[in-house]
Amino acid sequence: SSRVVEIQSQMSERAVELLGLPEDRPCLLLDVGCGSGLSGDYISDEGHYWIGMDISPAMLDVAVEREVEGDLLLADVGHGIPFRPGMFDGCISISAVQWLCNADKKSHSPPKRLYRFFSTLYTALARGSRAVLQLYPENSEQLELITAQAMRAGFTGGMVVDYPNSTKAKKFFLCLFVGTSGTLPKGLGTECADGEETHQAKFTNERTRFRNAKGKSVKKSRDWILEKKERRRRQGKEVRADTKYTGRKRRPRF
């Protein structure tokens, strides 16, 4: 439903924000459990490139149909991340990693699968980069299991919790550092003495009409469409020529 899509997009946006990517160059990101590519859309809009992994052929079919800009790989991340060392500038994952805690087959050992995932992810990430994994833990044991295996694999960092005092809005982001221990970002909605942060969180959704706060074109506007088409041309994809009709709103049909 559209509500689910909206929440997913917000979490993708937040995960990418927590990666703290350099502003001056496009990055290559890994999206673990990419599903139909909703997070990927946001990554592409931000001008970055991505590769998505998912265990569900059906979800990846939807991503292909939607013509997402990233490359897609059908794989079980519990078997490890099959990319060369230092390839990615960051990794995000939305609501996927908690599935590694389930033993779906007799041969599955959750701690082993988690360790295999984290140790190969650590290798595939460039030094100084981050992985931000949003997850829905079933209980505190799951959180501890996941975090412990990440630390065993060499990551530093920890859990960033947004809106910890709200049952509905509370979100867990496992924020992991590779090769450098950064300072853990603050969770949204965590009170600070002068109330500044809660104030700040309120205004992030108000977009100006043509450009948002970061100076990027507002989604689905003509500028945004032209930029997206230009990016696809650079990737060597076939794109229709721009005309005066590009980005025009269609009249509703009755």
PDB file of C-alpha atoms in Angstrom:
ATOM      1  CA  SER A   1       0.000   0.000   0.000  1.00  0.00           C
ATOM      2  CA  SER A   2       1.058   3.628  -0.449  1.00  0.00           C
ATOM      3  CA  ARG A   3       1.539   4.038   3.306  1.00  0.00           C
ATOM      4  CA  VAL A   4       4.059   1.176   3.347  1.00  0.00           C
ATOM      5  CA  VAL A   5       5.856   2.699   0.357  1.00  0.00           C
ATOM      6  CA  GLU A   6       5.972   6.066   2.125  1.00  0.00           C
ATOM      7  CA  ILE A   7       7.444   4.573   5.327  1.00  0.00           C
ATOM      8  CA  GLN A   8       9.947   2.550   3.277  1.00  0.00           C
ATOM      9  CA  SER A   9      11.026   5.703   1.411  1.00  0.00           C
ATOM     10  CA  GLN A  10      11.436   7.659   4.651  1.00  0.00           C
ATOM     11  CA  MET A  11      13.579   4.886   6.118  1.00  0.00           C
ATOM     12  CA  SER A  12      15.711   4.696   2.963  1.00  0.00           C
ATOM     13  CA  GLU A  13      16.229   8.442   3.102  1.00  0.00           C
ATOM     14  CA  ARG A  14      17.234   8.252   6.752  1.00  0.00           C
ATOM     15  CA  ALA A  15      19.568   5.276   6.150  1.00  0.00           C
ATOM     16  CA  VAL A  16      21.366   7.110   3.329  1.00  0.00           C
ATOM     17  CA  GLU A  17      21.606  10.223   5.528  1.00  0.00           C
ATOM     18  CA  LEU A  18      23.207   8.131   8.304  1.00  0.00           C
ATOM     19  CA  LEU A  19      25.820   6.868   5.807  1.00  0.00           C
ATOM     20  CA  GLY A  20      27.290  10.387   5.772  1.00  0.00           C
ATOM     21  CA  LEU A  21      28.392  10.091   2.131  1.00  0.00           C
ATOM     22  CA  PRO A  22      30.760  12.639   0.562  1.00  0.00           C
ATOM     23  CA  GLU A  23      28.781  15.410  -1.178  1.00  0.00           C
ATOM     24  CA  ASP A  24      31.177  15.932  -4.052  1.00  0.00           C
ATOM     25  CA  ARG A  25      31.131  12.602  -5.882  1.00  0.00           C
ATOM     26  CA  PRO A  26      28.767   9.773  -6.787  1.00  0.00           C
ATOM     27  CA  CYS A  27      29.157   6.639  -4.660  1.00  0.00           C
ATOM     28  CA  LEU A  28      28.464   2.959  -5.243  1.00  0.00           C
ATOM     29  CA  LEU A  29      26.154   1.496  -2.586  1.00  0.00           C
ATOM     30  CA  LEU A  30      25.011  -2.018  -1.775  1.00  0.00           C
ATOM     31  CA  ASP A  31      21.325  -2.471  -0.932  1.00  0.00           C
ATOM     32  CA  VAL A  32      20.813  -5.676   1.073  1.00  0.00           C
ATOM     33  CA  GLY A  33      17.283  -7.063   0.719  1.00  0.00           C
ATOM     34  CA  CYS A  34      16.512  -4.500  -1.976  1.00  0.00           C
ATOM     35  CA  GLY A  35      13.090  -5.995  -2.816  1.00  0.00           C
ATOM     36  CA  SER A  36      11.346  -4.071  -5.577  1.00  0.00           C
ATOM     37  CA  GLY A  37      13.998  -1.332  -5.501  1.00  0.00           C
ATOM     38  CA  LEU A  38      12.240   1.437  -3.552  1.00  0.00           C
ATOM     39  CA  SER A  39      15.400   2.363  -1.629  1.00  0.00           C
ATOM     40  CA  GLY A  40      17.286   2.211  -4.901  1.00  0.00           C
ATOM     41  CA  ASP A  41      15.022   4.885  -6.385  1.00  0.00           C
ATOM     42  CA  TYR A  42      16.065   7.230  -3.606  1.00  0.00           C
ATOM     43  CA  ILE A  43      19.760   6.345  -4.025  1.00  0.00           C
ATOM     44  CA  SER A  44      19.487   7.070  -7.778  1.00  0.00           C
ATOM     45  CA  ASP A  45      17.680  10.360  -7.131  1.00  0.00           C
ATOM     46  CA  GLU A  46      20.594  11.403  -4.934  1.00  0.00           C
ATOM     47  CA  GLY A  47      22.935  10.793  -7.875  1.00  0.00           C
ATOM     48  CA  HIS A  48      24.550   7.595  -6.560  1.00  0.00           C
ATOM     49  CA  TYR A  49      24.830   4.126  -8.087  1.00  0.00           C
ATOM     50  CA  TRP A  50      23.727   0.874  -6.444  1.00  0.00           C
ATOM     51  CA  ILE A  51      23.628  -2.882  -6.609  1.00  0.00           C
ATOM     52  CA  GLY A  52      20.742  -4.666  -4.894  1.00  0.00           C
ATOM     53  CA  MET A  53      20.663  -8.190  -3.466  1.00  0.00           C
ATOM     54  CA  ASP A  54      17.475 -10.061  -2.618  1.00  0.00           C
ATOM     55  CA  ILE A  55      16.443 -13.651  -1.943  1.00  0.00           C
ATOM     56  CA  SER A  56      13.021 -13.259  -3.599  1.00  0.00           C
ATOM     57  CA  PRO A  57      12.809 -13.717  -7.400  1.00  0.00           C
ATOM     58  CA  ALA A  58       9.259 -12.282  -7.325  1.00  0.00           C
ATOM     59  CA  MET A  59      10.424  -9.024  -5.713  1.00  0.00           C
ATOM     60  CA  LEU A  60      13.327  -8.695  -8.153  1.00  0.00           C
ATOM     61  CA  ASP A  61      10.916  -9.242 -11.063  1.00  0.00           C
ATOM     62  CA  VAL A  62       8.960  -6.223  -9.812  1.00  0.00           C
ATOM     63  CA  ALA A  63      12.206  -4.225  -9.644  1.00  0.00           C
ATOM     64  CA  VAL A  64      13.024  -5.179 -13.260  1.00  0.00           C
ATOM     65  CA  GLU A  65       9.498  -4.219 -14.359  1.00  0.00           C
ATOM     66  CA  ARG A  66       9.865  -0.880 -12.621  1.00  0.00           C
ATOM     67  CA  GLU A  67      13.078  -0.316 -14.601  1.00  0.00           C
ATOM     68  CA  VAL A  68      15.157   0.569 -11.570  1.00  0.00           C
ATOM     69  CA  GLU A  69      18.566   2.049 -12.289  1.00  0.00           C
ATOM     70  CA  GLY A  70      20.592  -0.333 -10.118  1.00  0.00           C
ATOM     71  CA  ASP A  71      21.953  -3.780 -10.905  1.00  0.00           C
ATOM     72  CA  LEU A  72      20.169  -6.705  -9.268  1.00  0.00           C
ATOM     73  CA  LEU A  73      21.444  -9.959  -7.827  1.00  0.00           C
ATOM     74  CA  LEU A  74      19.353 -12.939  -6.697  1.00  0.00           C
ATOM     75  CA  ALA A  75      21.143 -14.249  -3.622  1.00  0.00           C
ATOM     76  CA  ASP A  76      20.833 -15.260   0.024  1.00  0.00           C
ATOM     77  CA  VAL A  77      23.003 -12.848   2.042  1.00  0.00           C
ATOM     78  CA  GLY A  78      23.338 -15.579   4.686  1.00  0.00           C
ATOM     79  CA  HIS A  79      25.758 -17.207   2.213  1.00  0.00           C
ATOM     80  CA  GLY A  80      27.855 -14.051   2.196  1.00  0.00           C
ATOM     81  CA  ILE A  81      28.372 -10.969   0.024  1.00  0.00           C
ATOM     82  CA  PRO A  82      30.063 -12.060  -3.242  1.00  0.00           C
ATOM     83  CA  PHE A  83      31.883  -8.868  -4.241  1.00  0.00           C
ATOM     84  CA  ARG A  84      35.528  -7.932  -4.397  1.00  0.00           C
ATOM     85  CA  PRO A  85      37.203  -6.235  -1.414  1.00  0.00           C
ATOM     86  CA  GLY A  86      36.593  -2.518  -0.862  1.00  0.00           C
ATOM     87  CA  MET A  87      34.136  -2.257  -3.735  1.00  0.00           C
ATOM     88  CA  PHE A  88      31.324  -0.353  -2.006  1.00  0.00           C
ATOM     89  CA  ASP A  89      31.279   3.161  -0.523  1.00  0.00           C
ATOM     90  CA  GLY A  90      28.448   2.157   1.784  1.00  0.00           C
ATOM     91  CA  CYS A  91      25.655  -0.337   2.405  1.00  0.00           C
ATOM     92  CA  ILE A  92      22.038   0.160   3.378  1.00  0.00           C
ATOM     93  CA  SER A  93      19.391  -2.381   4.254  1.00  0.00           C
ATOM     94  CA  ILE A  94      15.748  -1.724   5.029  1.00  0.00           C
ATOM     95  CA  SER A  95      13.839  -4.282   7.161  1.00  0.00           C
ATOM     96  CA  ALA A  96      15.839  -7.296   5.984  1.00  0.00           C
ATOM     97  CA  VAL A  97      18.652  -8.333   8.333  1.00  0.00           C
ATOM     98  CA  GLN A  98      16.348  -9.630  11.086  1.00  0.00           C
ATOM     99  CA  TRP A  99      15.397 -12.525   8.735  1.00  0.00           C
ATOM    100  CA  LEU A 100      18.880 -13.959   9.208  1.00  0.00           C
ATOM    101  CA  CYS A 101      17.877 -14.710  12.820  1.00  0.00           C
ATOM    102  CA  ASN A 102      15.407 -17.352  11.611  1.00  0.00           C
ATOM    103  CA  ALA A 103      16.577 -20.900  10.954  1.00  0.00           C
ATOM    104  CA  ASP A 104      14.472 -21.750   7.879  1.00  0.00           C
ATOM    105  CA  LYS A 105      16.301 -24.996   7.183  1.00  0.00           C
ATOM    106  CA  LYS A 106      17.705 -27.585   9.592  1.00  0.00           C
ATOM    107  CA  SER A 107      21.182 -26.729   8.351  1.00  0.00           C
ATOM    108  CA  HIS A 108      20.742 -23.022   9.130  1.00  0.00           C
ATOM    109  CA  SER A 109      22.538 -21.661  12.174  1.00  0.00           C
ATOM    110  CA  PRO A 110      21.547 -17.995  12.709  1.00  0.00           C
ATOM    111  CA  PRO A 111      24.841 -16.963  14.419  1.00  0.00           C
ATOM    112  CA  LYS A 112      26.867 -18.565  11.579  1.00  0.00           C
ATOM    113  CA  ARG A 113      24.736 -16.989   8.854  1.00  0.00           C
ATOM    114  CA  LEU A 114      24.931 -13.573  10.522  1.00  0.00           C
ATOM    115  CA  TYR A 115      28.704 -13.884  10.917  1.00  0.00           C
ATOM    116  CA  ARG A 116      29.121 -14.939   7.285  1.00  0.00           C
ATOM    117  CA  PHE A 117      27.013 -11.960   6.183  1.00  0.00           C
ATOM    118  CA  PHE A 118      28.839  -9.410   8.351  1.00  0.00           C
ATOM    119  CA  SER A 119      32.382 -10.687   7.731  1.00  0.00           C
ATOM    120  CA  THR A 120      31.970 -10.697   3.928  1.00  0.00           C
ATOM    121  CA  LEU A 121      30.161  -7.333   4.053  1.00  0.00           C
ATOM    122  CA  TYR A 122      33.075  -5.898   6.049  1.00  0.00           C
ATOM    123  CA  THR A 123      35.475  -7.011   3.316  1.00  0.00           C
ATOM    124  CA  ALA A 124      33.304  -5.671   0.465  1.00  0.00           C
ATOM    125  CA  LEU A 125      33.150  -2.168   2.007  1.00  0.00           C
ATOM    126  CA  ALA A 126      35.827   0.476   1.471  1.00  0.00           C
ATOM    127  CA  ARG A 127      37.829   1.493   4.565  1.00  0.00           C
ATOM    128  CA  GLY A 128      36.213   4.418   6.349  1.00  0.00           C
ATOM    129  CA  SER A 129      32.746   3.672   4.965  1.00  0.00           C
ATOM    130  CA  ARG A 130      29.571   2.695   6.801  1.00  0.00           C
ATOM    131  CA  ALA A 131      26.742   0.201   6.702  1.00  0.00           C
ATOM    132  CA  VAL A 132      23.340   1.346   7.961  1.00  0.00           C
ATOM    133  CA  LEU A 133      20.887  -1.497   8.504  1.00  0.00           C
ATOM    134  CA  GLN A 134      17.338  -0.645   9.532  1.00  0.00           C
ATOM    135  CA  LEU A 135      15.732  -3.610  11.230  1.00  0.00           C
ATOM    136  CA  TYR A 136      12.666  -4.749  13.133  1.00  0.00           C
ATOM    137  CA  PRO A 137      14.066  -6.893  15.949  1.00  0.00           C
ATOM    138  CA  GLU A 138      11.608  -9.287  17.597  1.00  0.00           C
ATOM    139  CA  ASN A 139      13.233  -8.864  21.009  1.00  0.00           C
ATOM    140  CA  SER A 140      16.388  -7.671  22.738  1.00  0.00           C
ATOM    141  CA  GLU A 141      18.058 -11.086  22.296  1.00  0.00           C
ATOM    142  CA  GLN A 142      17.808 -10.709  18.525  1.00  0.00           C
ATOM    143  CA  LEU A 143      19.335  -7.250  18.709  1.00  0.00           C
ATOM    144  CA  GLU A 144      22.195  -8.577  20.811  1.00  0.00           C
ATOM    145  CA  LEU A 145      22.751 -11.550  18.503  1.00  0.00           C
ATOM    146  CA  ILE A 146      22.910  -9.311  15.414  1.00  0.00           C
ATOM    147  CA  THR A 147      25.115  -6.670  17.037  1.00  0.00           C
ATOM    148  CA  ALA A 148      27.487  -9.264  18.528  1.00  0.00           C
ATOM    149  CA  GLN A 149      28.103 -10.925  15.140  1.00  0.00           C
ATOM    150  CA  ALA A 150      28.685  -7.531  13.502  1.00  0.00           C
ATOM    151  CA  MET A 151      31.313  -6.644  16.131  1.00  0.00           C
ATOM    152  CA  ARG A 152      32.903 -10.099  15.815  1.00  0.00           C
ATOM    153  CA  ALA A 153      33.299  -9.432  12.079  1.00  0.00           C
ATOM    154  CA  GLY A 154      35.320  -6.276  12.821  1.00  0.00           C
ATOM    155  CA  PHE A 155      32.723  -3.522  12.664  1.00  0.00           C
ATOM    156  CA  THR A 156      32.518  -0.781  15.273  1.00  0.00           C
ATOM    157  CA  GLY A 157      29.458   1.387  15.924  1.00  0.00           C
ATOM    158  CA  GLY A 158      26.087   0.459  17.347  1.00  0.00           C
ATOM    159  CA  MET A 159      22.382   1.067  17.376  1.00  0.00           C
ATOM    160  CA  VAL A 160      20.840   4.426  16.503  1.00  0.00           C
ATOM    161  CA  VAL A 161      17.219   4.578  17.670  1.00  0.00           C
ATOM    162  CA  ASP A 162      14.932   7.206  16.150  1.00  0.00           C
ATOM    163  CA  TYR A 163      11.927   8.366  18.218  1.00  0.00           C
ATOM    164  CA  PRO A 164      12.700   5.958  21.078  1.00  0.00           C
ATOM    165  CA  ASN A 165       9.702   7.170  23.111  1.00  0.00           C
ATOM    166  CA  SER A 166       7.111   6.467  20.432  1.00  0.00           C
ATOM    167  CA  THR A 167       5.762   2.959  19.896  1.00  0.00           C
ATOM    168  CA  LYS A 168       4.703   3.700  16.319  1.00  0.00           C
ATOM    169  CA  ALA A 169       7.557   5.845  15.030  1.00  0.00           C
ATOM    170  CA  LYS A 170      10.406   4.050  16.840  1.00  0.00           C
ATOM    171  CA  LYS A 171      13.018   2.820  14.350  1.00  0.00           C
ATOM    172  CA  PHE A 172      16.238   0.861  14.856  1.00  0.00           C
ATOM    173  CA  PHE A 173      19.259   1.553  12.638  1.00  0.00           C
ATOM    174  CA  LEU A 174      22.380  -0.528  13.171  1.00  0.00           C
ATOM    175  CA  CYS A 175      25.077   1.953  12.193  1.00  0.00           C
ATOM    176  CA  LEU A 176      28.407   0.236  11.505  1.00  0.00           C
ATOM    177  CA  PHE A 177      31.841   1.665  10.724  1.00  0.00           C
ATOM    178  CA  VAL A 178      34.581   0.008   8.687  1.00  0.00           C
ATOM    179  CA  GLY A 179      38.163   0.469   9.798  1.00  0.00           C
ATOM    180  CA  THR A 180      37.567   3.756  11.601  1.00  0.00           C
ATOM    181  CA  SER A 181      35.496   4.274  14.669  1.00  0.00           C
ATOM    182  CA  GLY A 182      33.333   7.277  13.910  1.00  0.00           C
ATOM    183  CA  THR A 183      31.024   8.875  16.420  1.00  0.00           C
ATOM    184  CA  LEU A 184      27.580   7.338  16.407  1.00  0.00           C
ATOM    185  CA  PRO A 185      24.956   9.722  14.962  1.00  0.00           C
ATOM    186  CA  LYS A 186      22.159  10.895  17.261  1.00  0.00           C
ATOM    187  CA  GLY A 187      18.712   9.347  16.929  1.00  0.00           C
ATOM    188  CA  LEU A 188      15.870  11.617  15.839  1.00  0.00           C
ATOM    189  CA  GLY A 189      13.405  12.629  18.523  1.00  0.00           C
ATOM    190  CA  THR A 190      15.904  12.122  21.326  1.00  0.00           C
ATOM    191  CA  GLU A 191      15.480  15.183  23.509  1.00  0.00           C
ATOM    192  CA  CYS A 192      18.433  17.470  23.934  1.00  0.00           C
ATOM    193  CA  ALA A 193      18.629  20.175  26.577  1.00  0.00           C
ATOM    194  CA  ASP A 194      17.546  23.125  24.431  1.00  0.00           C
ATOM    195  CA  GLY A 195      14.957  21.132  22.454  1.00  0.00           C
ATOM    196  CA  GLU A 196      16.762  22.009  19.228  1.00  0.00           C
ATOM    197  CA  GLU A 197      16.720  18.555  17.692  1.00  0.00           C
ATOM    198  CA  THR A 198      13.013  17.863  17.958  1.00  0.00           C
ATOM    199  CA  HIS A 199      12.448  21.269  16.387  1.00  0.00           C
ATOM    200  CA  GLN A 200      14.767  20.396  13.541  1.00  0.00           C
ATOM    201  CA  ALA A 201      13.044  17.089  12.764  1.00  0.00           C
ATOM    202  CA  LYS A 202       9.718  18.832  12.198  1.00  0.00           C
ATOM    203  CA  PHE A 203      10.731  20.840   9.165  1.00  0.00           C
ATOM    204  CA  THR A 204      12.421  18.202   7.040  1.00  0.00           C
ATOM    205  CA  ASN A 205       9.274  17.351   5.077  1.00  0.00           C
ATOM    206  CA  GLU A 206       8.507  20.843   3.852  1.00  0.00           C
ATOM    207  CA  ARG A 207       9.920  20.916   0.331  1.00  0.00           C
ATOM    208  CA  THR A 208      10.218  24.122  -1.630  1.00  0.00           C
ATOM    209  CA  ARG A 209       8.502  23.877  -4.956  1.00  0.00           C
ATOM    210  CA  PHE A 210      11.372  23.461  -7.420  1.00  0.00           C
ATOM    211  CA  ARG A 211      14.347  22.690  -5.242  1.00  0.00           C
ATOM    212  CA  ASN A 212      14.480  21.025  -1.892  1.00  0.00           C
ATOM    213  CA  ALA A 213      16.795  22.018   0.947  1.00  0.00           C
ATOM    214  CA  LYS A 214      19.832  20.251  -0.547  1.00  0.00           C
ATOM    215  CA  GLY A 215      19.412  22.131  -3.817  1.00  0.00           C
ATOM    216  CA  LYS A 216      18.071  19.068  -5.613  1.00  0.00           C
ATOM    217  CA  SER A 217      15.066  19.195  -7.899  1.00  0.00           C
ATOM    218  CA  VAL A 218      11.770  18.172  -6.391  1.00  0.00           C
ATOM    219  CA  LYS A 219      10.737  14.652  -7.302  1.00  0.00           C
ATOM    220  CA  LYS A 220       8.675  14.257 -10.517  1.00  0.00           C
ATOM    221  CA  SER A 221       9.212  17.903 -11.519  1.00  0.00           C
ATOM    222  CA  ARG A 222      10.384  18.626 -15.082  1.00  0.00           C
ATOM    223  CA  ASP A 223      13.943  19.384 -13.867  1.00  0.00           C
ATOM    224  CA  TRP A 224      14.021  16.144 -11.896  1.00  0.00           C
ATOM    225  CA  ILE A 225      12.871  14.123 -14.938  1.00  0.00           C
ATOM    226  CA  LEU A 226      15.419  15.792 -17.233  1.00  0.00           C
ATOM    227  CA  GLU A 227      18.210  15.115 -14.726  1.00  0.00           C
ATOM    228  CA  LYS A 228      17.144  11.489 -14.392  1.00  0.00           C
ATOM    229  CA  LYS A 229      17.057  11.039 -18.191  1.00  0.00           C
ATOM    230  CA  GLU A 230      20.491  12.632 -18.508  1.00  0.00           C
ATOM    231  CA  ARG A 231      21.845  10.241 -15.856  1.00  0.00           C
ATOM    232  CA  ARG A 232      20.423   7.256 -17.725  1.00  0.00           C
ATOM    233  CA  ARG A 233      22.008   8.462 -20.977  1.00  0.00           C
ATOM    234  CA  ARG A 234      25.370   8.624 -19.214  1.00  0.00           C
ATOM    235  CA  GLN A 235      24.840   5.004 -18.162  1.00  0.00           C
ATOM    236  CA  GLY A 236      24.401   4.135 -21.845  1.00  0.00           C
ATOM    237  CA  LYS A 237      20.683   3.383 -21.585  1.00  0.00           C
ATOM    238  CA  GLU A 238      18.148   4.138 -24.308  1.00  0.00           C
ATOM    239  CA  VAL A 239      16.162   7.223 -23.346  1.00  0.00           C
ATOM    240  CA  ARG A 240      13.502   9.119 -25.299  1.00  0.00           C
ATOM    241  CA  ALA A 241      14.464  12.540 -26.593  1.00  0.00           C
ATOM    242  CA  ASP A 242      13.439  15.543 -24.476  1.00  0.00           C
ATOM    243  CA  THR A 243      10.545  17.579 -25.864  1.00  0.00           C
ATOM    244  CA  LYS A 244       8.325  20.399 -24.641  1.00  0.00           C
ATOM    245  CA  TYR A 245       5.985  17.698 -23.336  1.00  0.00           C
ATOM    246  CA  THR A 246       8.582  16.124 -21.046  1.00  0.00           C
ATOM    247  CA  GLY A 247       7.403  16.325 -17.436  1.00  0.00           C
ATOM    248  CA  ARG A 248       4.049  17.862 -18.325  1.00  0.00           C
ATOM    249  CA  LYS A 249       1.095  16.843 -16.215  1.00  0.00           C
ATOM    250  CA  ARG A 250      -1.494  14.811 -18.132  1.00  0.00           C
ATOM    251  CA  ARG A 251      -5.096  15.906 -18.058  1.00  0.00           C
ATOM    252  CA  PRO A 252      -7.238  13.456 -16.110  1.00  0.00           C
ATOM    253  CA  ARG A 253      -9.294  11.194 -18.410  1.00  0.00           C
ATOM    254  CA  PHE A 254     -12.950  10.759 -17.648  1.00  0.00           C
TER     255      PHE A 254
END
